[in-house]
Amino acid sequence: MNNVLLQNLIELIARHTGLNIREQDKQALVNKVFARMQALKLNTPEQYYQLLDSNTKHSSIETPCDREWKALTILITTGESYFFRDKGQIALLKNRLLPEIIAQKKQLLSQPNVSKPSLRIWSAGCSTGEEVYSIAVVIKELIPDLHNWHILILGTDINLESIAKAQQGVYDSWSFRMVEPELIKRYFKTHQQSWEVIESIRSMVKFRASNLIKDNFPQPFVDLHSMDIIICRNVFIYFDFKAIATTLDKFYHTLNSRGYLITGHAELHGQNTGRLQTKVFPESLVYQREDLPIEKTIATEKLLTRAININQEQGTLVKLQKLLPKREILNSQPPSNVKLPANITKAEILFHQGDYTVAIQEAEQLIKQQPLHFNACYLLAQAWANLGKAEQATFYCEQAIEIDSLSTLPYYLLAHIAEEKGDISLAKKLFKKIIYLAPTSINAYLELGDIYQQEGDKSKAKKMRTTAWGLLKELPAHFLVEPSKNTVSELTVQVNKLLQNYL
Ligand SMILES: C[S@@+](CC[C@H](N)C(=O)[O-])C[C@H]1O[C@@H](n2cnc3c(N)ncnc32)[C@H](O)[C@@H]1O
């Protein structure tokens, strides 16, 4: 690979992942690129670069470019982790930071509409999950009445294989190199030659793939917001200066009032931490968001209580109670959305790698065991759509809608399939259905606007685009609009351009 191309590739990687490829790692990168070219049957590194750099319209259907980034990041990230990795920071969490936050949250209980206190912790760049489970153990020991709390302990990582391993929760002795045998006995059970996290700890945590650079947060519609603590350790050491600054800004907005950011020691040395204030403890430096007015904190807490209640009602009870009697075979099956089983992750990885046929086999196996598995049905729909099999894709979209009639994702996919078939009238109906289900569906307004414009109905097109603009105006620039995954600011630029045509 020539030097110019290699340099361009390194810059592209930095822009996409934040990773800084050092001089001594260049050859290893070249080897990895050649391995990927071979897997993809590409002849030249230029073609590979173009694939990674291809400008793709974001839609609910994943592009080859998105897939390749997922495959490449598995190869270029470093995922070293183990339980209770930094004893000092764990002690700081356990003895100072968490007790302080817990006491604050208990005080909020006197406010009307705050029925349960919440505690929200995010391990960003969690690798294979050891950090996340360590935090869960600490919290379990600190809060005896966990059932009286809304607890979120979320682990995210760019590396899909790491996330899959984290979800399995099975580790060998190397992950326990710093753990007292007593603690292992209490929170893990033997699993062949390894150790498996016990259910009461496992049920406290969640894992999700996320790219700190490309993804926007806070994200109000998923869990990435209102964090009491963000732990991002041993991630920034691999990032370039600009990527750290971008991530710090997003972390700031994702923290609650007086929320803490914990990084690895000296990882932010020489970096401008912006509005985050540095706090010095004997065990470690940490960074804290300022004290926001109490009304904001109460409003967040009330909102969280409401959101969690709605989720619980809609997500678990309504869906399952409505559907279970119809399907006798399900009687002995656990509800699919209580815990993400390992093989949906495997299916998702296969899907992201572009192995649609194998992903389909995996998801179909899962459907046999858990016919109400929304994610498996939707993945099947997407995989069949990507293979150009509209009939199968439609079938699984309909299954997914039967499982979760409130989700708009299958409707988006059905609408795109209809558009591809040239059935514009059906596509229009489906986008309208999405708006009916979720009146703030910005993407549906924009898609309808495009259709009306193509049909020459400028007045309706303008109406749709103006509505989208009005909705965008209400949201912060960072927010991610689903399912296209564009930011509010990106879409605002697009819509402003479109609306200029009507001046
Ligand atoms: C050394 S591990 C740290 C694991 C854990 N935090 C710890 O300290 O034990 C670094 C992790 O950062 C993840 N990572 C690197 N770039 C990322 C990005 N742009 N977004 C999310 N995670 C990223 C890697 O995949 C890797 O799992």
Coordinates of C-alpha atoms and ligand atoms in Angstrom, one line a residue:
M1 CA 0.0 0.0 0.0
N2 CA 1.5 3.4 -0.9
N3 CA 2.2 5.9 1.8
V4 CA -0.4 8.5 0.7
L5 CA -3.1 5.9 0.7
L6 CA -2.0 4.6 4.1
Q7 CA -2.0 8.1 5.5
N8 CA -5.5 8.7 4.1
L9 CA -6.7 5.5 5.6
I10 CA -5.3 6.4 9.0
E11 CA -7.1 9.7 8.9
L12 CA -10.3 8.1 7.8
I13 CA -10.1 5.6 10.7
A14 CA -9.4 8.5 13.1
R15 CA -12.5 10.3 11.8
H16 CA -14.7 7.3 12.1
T17 CA -13.5 5.7 15.3
G18 CA -11.3 8.3 17.0
L19 CA -8.5 5.7 17.0
N20 CA -5.0 7.1 16.6
I21 CA -2.9 4.6 14.6
R22 CA 0.7 5.0 15.8
E23 CA 3.8 4.8 13.7
Q24 CA 4.7 1.4 15.2
D25 CA 1.2 0.0 14.4
K26 CA 1.1 0.9 10.7
Q27 CA 2.4 -2.4 9.4
A28 CA -0.1 -4.3 11.5
L29 CA -2.9 -2.1 10.1
V30 CA -1.7 -2.8 6.5
N31 CA -1.8 -6.6 7.3
K32 CA -5.3 -6.3 8.6
V33 CA -6.5 -4.3 5.5
F34 CA -5.1 -7.0 3.3
A35 CA -6.9 -9.7 5.3
R36 CA -10.1 -7.8 4.9
M37 CA -9.5 -7.3 1.1
Q38 CA -9.0 -11.0 0.8
A39 CA -12.3 -11.8 2.7
L40 CA -14.1 -9.3 0.5
K41 CA -12.4 -10.4 -2.7
L42 CA -11.2 -6.9 -3.5
N43 CA -8.1 -6.5 -5.7
T44 CA -6.6 -3.2 -4.5
P45 CA -6.3 -1.3 -1.3
E46 CA -7.8 1.7 -3.1
Q47 CA -11.0 -0.3 -3.6
Y48 CA -11.0 -1.1 0.1
Y49 CA -10.5 2.6 1.0
Q50 CA -13.4 3.6 -1.3
L51 CA -15.6 1.0 0.3
L52 CA -14.9 2.5 3.8
D53 CA -15.3 6.0 2.5
S54 CA -18.4 5.4 0.4
N55 CA -21.0 8.0 1.0
T56 CA -24.1 6.2 1.8
K57 CA -27.6 7.4 2.4
H58 CA -28.5 6.3 5.9
S59 CA -31.6 4.2 6.0
S60 CA -32.8 1.4 8.1
I61 CA -31.1 -1.0 5.7
E62 CA -27.4 -1.4 6.5
T63 CA -24.9 -0.6 3.8
P64 CA -21.8 -2.5 2.8
C65 CA -19.8 0.5 4.1
D66 CA -21.4 0.3 7.5
R67 CA -20.8 -3.5 7.6
E68 CA -17.1 -3.1 6.7
W69 CA -16.6 -0.6 9.5
K70 CA -18.0 -3.1 11.9
A71 CA -15.7 -5.8 10.6
L72 CA -12.6 -3.6 10.6
T73 CA -13.1 -2.2 14.1
I74 CA -13.2 -5.7 15.5
L75 CA -9.6 -6.0 14.1
I76 CA -8.2 -2.7 15.1
T77 CA -9.5 -2.1 18.7
T78 CA -7.7 -3.3 21.8
G79 CA -10.0 -4.8 24.3
E80 CA -7.9 -5.7 27.3
S81 CA -10.0 -5.7 30.5
Y82 CA -10.4 -7.5 33.9
F83 CA -12.6 -7.3 36.9
F84 CA -12.0 -4.6 39.6
R85 CA -9.2 -3.3 37.4
D86 CA -8.4 -0.2 39.3
K87 CA -8.7 -0.8 43.0
G88 CA -8.4 2.9 43.9
Q89 CA -11.1 4.0 41.6
I90 CA -13.4 1.2 42.7
A91 CA -12.9 2.2 46.3
L92 CA -13.6 5.9 45.3
L93 CA -16.8 4.8 43.7
K94 CA -17.9 2.6 46.6
N95 CA -16.9 4.8 49.5
R96 CA -17.5 8.3 48.1
L97 CA -19.1 8.9 44.8
L98 CA -21.9 6.4 44.8
P99 CA -22.9 7.0 48.5
E100 CA -23.1 10.8 47.7
I101 CA -25.3 10.2 44.6
I102 CA -27.5 7.7 46.4
A103 CA -28.1 10.2 49.2
Q104 CA -29.0 13.0 46.7
K105 CA -31.4 10.7 44.9
K106 CA -33.1 9.7 48.1
Q107 CA -33.7 13.3 48.9
L108 CA -35.6 13.7 45.6
L109 CA -38.1 11.2 46.8
S110 CA -39.9 13.9 48.7
Q111 CA -40.9 15.5 45.4
P112 CA -44.3 14.6 43.9
N113 CA -44.2 12.1 41.0
V114 CA -40.8 10.8 41.9
S115 CA -41.8 7.3 43.2
K116 CA -38.5 5.5 42.8
P117 CA -35.0 7.0 42.8
S118 CA -32.9 6.3 39.7
L119 CA -29.2 5.5 39.4
R120 CA -27.7 5.6 35.9
I121 CA -24.2 4.5 35.1
W122 CA -22.6 4.1 31.7
S123 CA -19.4 2.3 31.0
A124 CA -18.3 3.7 27.6
G125 CA -15.8 1.5 25.9
C126 CA -16.6 -1.4 28.2
S127 CA -14.9 -4.1 26.0
T128 CA -15.9 -7.6 27.2
G129 CA -17.9 -6.3 30.2
E130 CA -15.7 -6.9 33.2
E131 CA -15.9 -3.3 34.2
V132 CA -19.7 -3.3 33.9
Y133 CA -20.2 -6.4 36.1
S134 CA -17.7 -5.0 38.6
I135 CA -19.8 -1.9 39.0
A136 CA -23.0 -4.0 39.3
V137 CA -21.3 -5.9 42.2
V138 CA -20.4 -2.7 44.0
I139 CA -24.0 -1.4 43.6
K140 CA -25.5 -4.6 44.8
E141 CA -23.4 -4.3 47.9
L142 CA -24.3 -0.7 48.5
I143 CA -28.0 -0.8 47.8
P144 CA -29.8 -3.6 49.7
D145 CA -33.3 -2.6 48.4
L146 CA -32.4 -2.7 44.7
H147 CA -36.1 -3.4 43.8
N148 CA -37.0 0.1 45.1
W149 CA -34.7 1.7 42.6
H150 CA -34.6 2.2 38.8
I151 CA -31.0 1.1 38.1
L152 CA -29.3 1.4 34.7
I153 CA -25.8 0.0 34.3
L154 CA -25.1 0.2 30.6
G155 CA -22.0 -1.0 28.8
T156 CA -21.3 0.1 25.2
D157 CA -18.4 -0.6 22.9
I158 CA -17.7 -0.2 19.2
N159 CA -16.5 -3.8 18.9
L160 CA -19.4 -6.1 18.3
E161 CA -17.5 -9.3 19.3
S162 CA -16.7 -7.7 22.7
I163 CA -20.3 -6.8 23.2
A164 CA -21.3 -10.4 22.4
K165 CA -18.9 -11.7 24.9
A166 CA -20.0 -9.2 27.5
Q167 CA -23.6 -10.4 27.1
Q168 CA -22.6 -14.0 27.6
G169 CA -21.0 -13.1 30.9
V170 CA -18.6 -16.0 30.9
Y171 CA -14.9 -15.4 31.8
D172 CA -11.7 -17.4 32.4
S173 CA -9.4 -17.0 35.3
W174 CA -7.3 -14.3 33.6
S175 CA -10.2 -11.9 34.0
F176 CA -10.1 -12.4 37.7
R177 CA -6.4 -11.7 38.3
M178 CA -7.2 -8.9 40.8
V179 CA -10.2 -10.4 42.5
E180 CA -10.4 -12.0 46.0
P181 CA -11.6 -15.6 45.8
E182 CA -14.4 -14.8 48.3
L183 CA -15.9 -12.3 45.8
I184 CA -15.7 -14.7 42.9
K185 CA -17.5 -17.4 45.0
R186 CA -20.3 -14.9 45.8
Y187 CA -21.0 -13.5 42.4
F188 CA -19.9 -16.2 39.9
K189 CA -20.7 -19.8 39.3
T190 CA -18.5 -22.3 37.6
H191 CA -19.2 -22.9 33.9
Q192 CA -17.0 -25.7 32.5
Q193 CA -13.4 -24.3 32.9
S194 CA -14.7 -20.8 33.3
W195 CA -16.8 -18.6 35.5
E196 CA -20.3 -17.2 34.8
V197 CA -21.8 -14.1 36.3
I198 CA -24.8 -15.0 38.5
E199 CA -28.3 -14.0 37.3
S200 CA -28.9 -11.4 40.0
I201 CA -25.9 -9.4 38.8
R202 CA -26.5 -10.1 35.1
S203 CA -30.0 -8.8 35.3
M204 CA -28.7 -5.5 36.6
V205 CA -26.7 -4.7 33.4
K206 CA -27.3 -4.0 29.7
F207 CA -24.9 -4.0 26.8
R208 CA -25.2 -2.3 23.5
A209 CA -22.9 -1.5 20.5
S210 CA -22.1 2.1 20.1
N211 CA -19.4 4.2 18.5
L212 CA -18.4 7.2 20.7
I213 CA -17.3 9.2 17.7
K214 CA -20.1 8.5 15.1
D215 CA -23.0 8.1 17.4
N216 CA -24.6 11.1 18.9
F217 CA -25.5 11.4 22.5
P218 CA -27.4 12.2 24.6
Q219 CA -30.0 10.1 22.9
P220 CA -33.4 10.7 24.5
F221 CA -35.1 7.8 22.9
V222 CA -32.7 5.1 24.1
D223 CA -30.8 4.9 27.4
L224 CA -28.0 7.2 26.5
H225 CA -28.9 10.2 28.6
S226 CA -29.1 11.6 32.2
M227 CA -26.1 9.6 33.5
D228 CA -25.0 10.0 37.1
I229 CA -21.7 8.5 36.3
I230 CA -19.8 7.8 33.0
I231 CA -16.8 5.6 33.3
C232 CA -14.6 5.7 30.2
R233 CA -11.4 4.1 31.2
N234 CA -8.5 3.0 29.0
V235 CA -10.3 4.3 25.8
F236 CA -8.9 7.8 25.4
I237 CA -5.4 6.4 25.4
Y238 CA -6.1 5.1 21.9
F239 CA -7.9 8.3 20.7
D240 CA -6.4 11.3 19.0
F241 CA -6.7 14.7 20.6
K242 CA -9.7 15.9 18.5
A243 CA -11.7 12.7 19.2
I244 CA -11.2 13.1 22.9
A245 CA -12.5 16.7 22.7
T246 CA -15.6 15.6 20.7
T247 CA -16.3 12.8 23.1
L248 CA -15.8 15.0 26.2
D249 CA -18.3 17.5 24.9
K250 CA -20.9 14.7 24.3
F251 CA -20.2 13.2 27.8
Y252 CA -20.8 16.6 29.4
H253 CA -24.3 16.8 27.8
T254 CA -25.0 13.2 28.8
L255 CA -24.3 13.7 32.5
N256 CA -26.9 14.7 35.1
S257 CA -26.4 17.7 37.3
R258 CA -23.3 16.9 39.5
G259 CA -22.7 13.7 37.5
Y260 CA -19.2 12.3 37.4
L261 CA -16.9 11.3 34.6
I262 CA -14.2 8.8 35.5
T263 CA -11.3 8.2 33.0
G264 CA -8.1 6.2 33.3
H265 CA -5.4 8.0 35.2
A266 CA -3.7 10.9 33.3
E267 CA -5.8 10.1 30.2
L268 CA -7.0 13.7 30.0
H269 CA -3.6 15.2 30.9
G270 CA -3.1 18.4 28.8
Q271 CA -6.7 18.2 27.4
N272 CA -9.1 21.0 27.8
T273 CA -12.0 19.4 29.8
G274 CA -14.3 22.3 29.0
R275 CA -17.1 22.8 31.4
L276 CA -16.3 19.6 33.4
Q277 CA -14.8 20.5 36.7
T278 CA -11.8 18.6 38.0
K279 CA -12.1 17.1 41.4
V280 CA -9.1 15.7 43.2
F281 CA -9.5 12.7 45.5
P282 CA -6.6 10.7 47.0
E283 CA -7.6 7.7 44.8
S284 CA -8.0 9.5 41.5
L285 CA -8.9 12.7 39.7
V286 CA -12.5 12.7 38.4
Y287 CA -14.5 15.3 36.4
Q288 CA -17.9 16.6 37.5
R289 CA -20.7 18.5 35.7
E290 CA -21.8 21.6 37.5
D291 CA -24.7 21.8 39.8
L292 CA -27.8 22.5 37.7
P293 CA -30.8 24.3 39.2
I294 CA -32.8 21.8 41.3
E295 CA -35.9 22.2 39.1
K296 CA -33.9 20.6 36.2
T297 CA -32.9 17.6 38.4
I298 CA -36.4 17.1 39.6
A299 CA -37.8 17.4 36.0
T300 CA -35.3 14.7 34.8
E301 CA -36.2 12.4 37.6
K302 CA -39.9 12.7 37.0
L303 CA -39.4 12.2 33.3
L304 CA -37.3 9.1 34.0
T305 CA -40.0 7.7 36.3
R306 CA -42.6 8.3 33.5
A307 CA -40.5 6.9 30.7
I308 CA -39.8 3.7 32.7
N309 CA -43.4 3.2 33.6
I310 CA -44.5 3.7 30.0
N311 CA -41.8 1.2 28.9
Q312 CA -42.8 -1.3 31.4
E313 CA -46.5 -1.0 30.6
Q314 CA -46.1 -1.0 26.8
G315 CA -43.0 -3.1 26.4
T316 CA -43.7 -6.1 28.6
L317 CA -47.2 -6.3 29.9
V318 CA -49.4 -5.0 27.1
K319 CA -47.5 -6.8 24.4
L320 CA -47.3 -10.1 26.1
Q321 CA -50.7 -10.2 27.7
K322 CA -52.2 -9.5 24.3
L323 CA -50.3 -12.1 22.4
L324 CA -49.6 -15.0 24.8
P325 CA -53.1 -16.6 24.8
K326 CA -53.0 -16.9 20.9
R327 CA -49.9 -19.0 21.0
E328 CA -50.1 -22.0 23.2
I329 CA -46.6 -23.1 22.4
L330 CA -45.2 -20.1 24.1
N331 CA -46.6 -20.9 27.5
S332 CA -43.3 -22.2 28.9
Q333 CA -41.1 -19.7 27.1
P334 CA -39.6 -16.7 28.9
P335 CA -40.6 -13.3 27.5
S336 CA -38.1 -12.5 24.8
N337 CA -37.5 -8.9 25.8
V338 CA -36.6 -9.6 29.4
K339 CA -33.0 -10.5 28.6
L340 CA -31.1 -10.4 25.3
P341 CA -30.0 -14.0 24.6
A342 CA -26.6 -14.7 23.2
N343 CA -27.6 -16.0 19.8
I344 CA -29.4 -12.8 18.8
T345 CA -26.1 -11.1 19.2
K346 CA -24.4 -13.8 17.1
A347 CA -27.1 -13.3 14.5
E348 CA -26.6 -9.5 14.6
I349 CA -22.8 -9.9 14.2
L350 CA -23.3 -12.2 11.2
F351 CA -25.7 -9.7 9.8
H352 CA -23.3 -6.8 10.3
Q353 CA -20.6 -8.8 8.6
G354 CA -22.8 -9.2 5.6
D355 CA -23.3 -13.0 6.2
Y356 CA -27.0 -12.7 5.7
T357 CA -27.6 -16.4 5.0
V358 CA -25.9 -17.5 8.2
A359 CA -27.5 -14.7 10.1
I360 CA -30.9 -15.9 8.9
Q361 CA -30.2 -19.5 10.0
E362 CA -29.2 -18.2 13.5
A363 CA -32.2 -15.9 13.8
E364 CA -34.6 -18.7 12.6
Q365 CA -33.2 -21.0 15.3
L366 CA -33.9 -18.4 17.9
I367 CA -37.4 -17.8 16.5
K368 CA -38.1 -21.5 17.0
Q369 CA -37.2 -21.2 20.7
Q370 CA -38.8 -17.8 21.2
P371 CA -41.4 -17.0 18.6
L372 CA -42.1 -13.6 20.2
H373 CA -38.6 -12.3 19.6
F374 CA -39.1 -8.9 18.0
N375 CA -35.4 -8.3 17.4
A376 CA -35.0 -11.7 15.7
C377 CA -38.0 -11.1 13.4
Y378 CA -36.9 -7.7 12.5
L379 CA -33.3 -8.9 11.8
L380 CA -34.8 -11.6 9.6
A381 CA -36.8 -9.0 7.7
Q382 CA -33.7 -6.8 7.2
A383 CA -31.5 -9.8 6.2
W384 CA -34.0 -11.0 3.6
A385 CA -34.4 -7.4 2.3
N386 CA -30.7 -7.1 1.9
L387 CA -30.7 -10.4 -0.1
G388 CA -33.3 -8.9 -2.4
K389 CA -36.0 -11.3 -1.2
A390 CA -38.9 -8.9 -0.7
E391 CA -41.5 -11.6 0.0
Q392 CA -39.6 -13.1 2.9
A393 CA -38.7 -9.6 4.2
T394 CA -42.4 -8.6 4.1
F395 CA -43.4 -11.8 5.9
Y396 CA -41.0 -11.1 8.8
C397 CA -41.9 -7.4 9.0
E398 CA -45.5 -8.5 9.5
Q399 CA -44.4 -10.9 12.2
A400 CA -42.5 -8.2 13.9
I401 CA -45.5 -5.9 13.8
E402 CA -47.6 -8.6 15.3
I403 CA -45.2 -8.9 18.2
D404 CA -44.8 -5.1 18.7
S405 CA -47.5 -3.2 17.0
L406 CA -46.1 0.1 18.3
S407 CA -42.7 -0.2 16.7
T408 CA -42.3 1.9 13.6
L409 CA -39.1 0.1 12.3
P410 CA -40.9 -2.7 10.4
Y411 CA -43.1 -0.1 8.8
Y412 CA -40.1 1.8 7.6
L413 CA -38.7 -1.3 6.1
L414 CA -42.0 -2.2 4.4
A415 CA -42.2 1.3 3.0
H416 CA -38.7 1.0 1.5
I417 CA -39.6 -2.4 0.0
A418 CA -42.7 -0.9 -1.5
E419 CA -40.7 2.0 -2.9
E420 CA -38.2 -0.4 -4.4
K421 CA -41.1 -2.3 -6.1
G422 CA -42.4 1.0 -7.4
D423 CA -45.6 0.7 -5.3
I424 CA -45.5 4.4 -4.3
S425 CA -49.1 4.5 -3.1
L426 CA -48.4 1.7 -0.6
A427 CA -45.2 3.4 0.5
K428 CA -47.2 6.6 1.2
K429 CA -49.8 4.7 3.2
L430 CA -47.0 3.1 5.3
F431 CA -45.2 6.4 6.0
K432 CA -48.6 7.8 7.1
K433 CA -49.1 4.8 9.3
I434 CA -45.8 5.6 10.9
I435 CA -46.8 9.2 11.6
Y436 CA -50.1 7.9 13.0
L437 CA -48.2 5.6 15.4
A438 CA -45.5 8.1 16.3
P439 CA -46.4 11.7 15.3
T440 CA -42.9 12.9 15.8
S441 CA -41.4 10.6 13.2
I442 CA -39.2 13.1 11.4
N443 CA -37.9 10.6 8.8
A444 CA -41.4 9.6 7.8
Y445 CA -42.3 13.3 7.1
L446 CA -39.2 13.7 5.1
E447 CA -39.8 10.5 3.1
L448 CA -43.4 11.6 2.4
G449 CA -42.1 15.0 1.4
D450 CA -39.7 13.4 -1.2
I451 CA -42.6 11.3 -2.6
Y452 CA -44.9 14.3 -2.9
Q453 CA -42.2 16.4 -4.5
Q454 CA -41.5 13.6 -7.1
E455 CA -45.2 13.5 -7.8
G456 CA -45.2 17.2 -8.4
D457 CA -47.4 18.0 -5.4
K458 CA -45.2 20.9 -4.1
S459 CA -47.7 22.1 -1.6
K460 CA -47.9 18.8 0.3
A461 CA -44.2 18.3 0.0
K462 CA -43.6 21.7 1.6
K463 CA -46.1 20.9 4.3
M464 CA -44.3 17.6 5.2
R465 CA -40.9 19.3 5.2
T466 CA -42.1 22.2 7.3
T467 CA -43.5 19.8 9.8
A468 CA -40.2 18.0 9.9
W469 CA -38.4 21.3 10.4
G470 CA -40.7 22.2 13.2
L471 CA -40.0 18.9 15.0
L472 CA -36.2 19.3 14.4
K473 CA -36.3 22.8 15.9
E474 CA -37.5 21.3 19.2
L475 CA -34.6 18.9 19.5
P476 CA -30.9 19.6 20.5
A477 CA -28.4 19.4 17.6
H478 CA -26.7 16.3 18.9
F479 CA -29.7 14.1 19.1
L480 CA -29.9 11.2 16.8
V481 CA -33.0 10.8 14.6
E482 CA -34.2 7.2 14.2
P483 CA -34.2 5.2 12.1
S484 CA -31.9 7.1 9.7
K485 CA -29.4 7.8 12.5
N486 CA -28.8 11.3 11.2
T487 CA -28.2 14.0 13.7
V488 CA -30.7 16.8 14.2
S489 CA -28.2 19.3 12.9
E490 CA -27.5 17.2 9.7
L491 CA -31.2 16.9 9.0
T492 CA -31.8 20.6 9.7
V493 CA -29.2 21.5 7.1
Q494 CA -30.9 19.2 4.6
V495 CA -34.4 20.5 5.3
N496 CA -33.4 24.1 5.2
K497 CA -32.0 23.5 1.7
L498 CA -35.2 21.8 0.6
L499 CA -37.3 24.6 2.1
Q500 CA -35.4 27.2 0.2
N501 CA -36.9 25.8 -3.0
Y502 CA -40.3 27.2 -1.9
L503 CA -39.1 30.7 -1.3
Ligands
LIG1 C1 -8.8 -1.3 26.6 S1 -10.5 -1.4 26.4 C2 -11.1 -0.7 27.9 C3 -12.0 -1.7 28.6 C4 -12.5 -1.2 30.0 N1 -13.0 0.2 29.9 C5 -11.4 -1.2 31.0 O1 -10.8 -0.2 31.3 O2 -11.1 -2.3 31.4 C6 -10.8 -0.1 25.2 C7 -12.2 -0.3 24.5 O3 -12.5 0.9 23.8 C8 -13.3 0.5 22.7 N2 -13.4 1.6 21.7 C9 -12.4 2.0 20.9 N3 -12.9 3.0 20.1 C10 -14.2 3.1 20.4 C11 -15.2 4.0 19.9 N4 -15.0 4.9 19.0 N5 -16.4 3.9 20.5 C12 -16.7 3.0 21.4 N6 -15.7 2.1 21.9 C13 -14.5 2.2 21.4 C14 -12.5 -0.7 22.2 O4 -13.3 -1.5 21.3 C15 -12.1 -1.4 23.5 O5 -13.0 -2.4 23.8

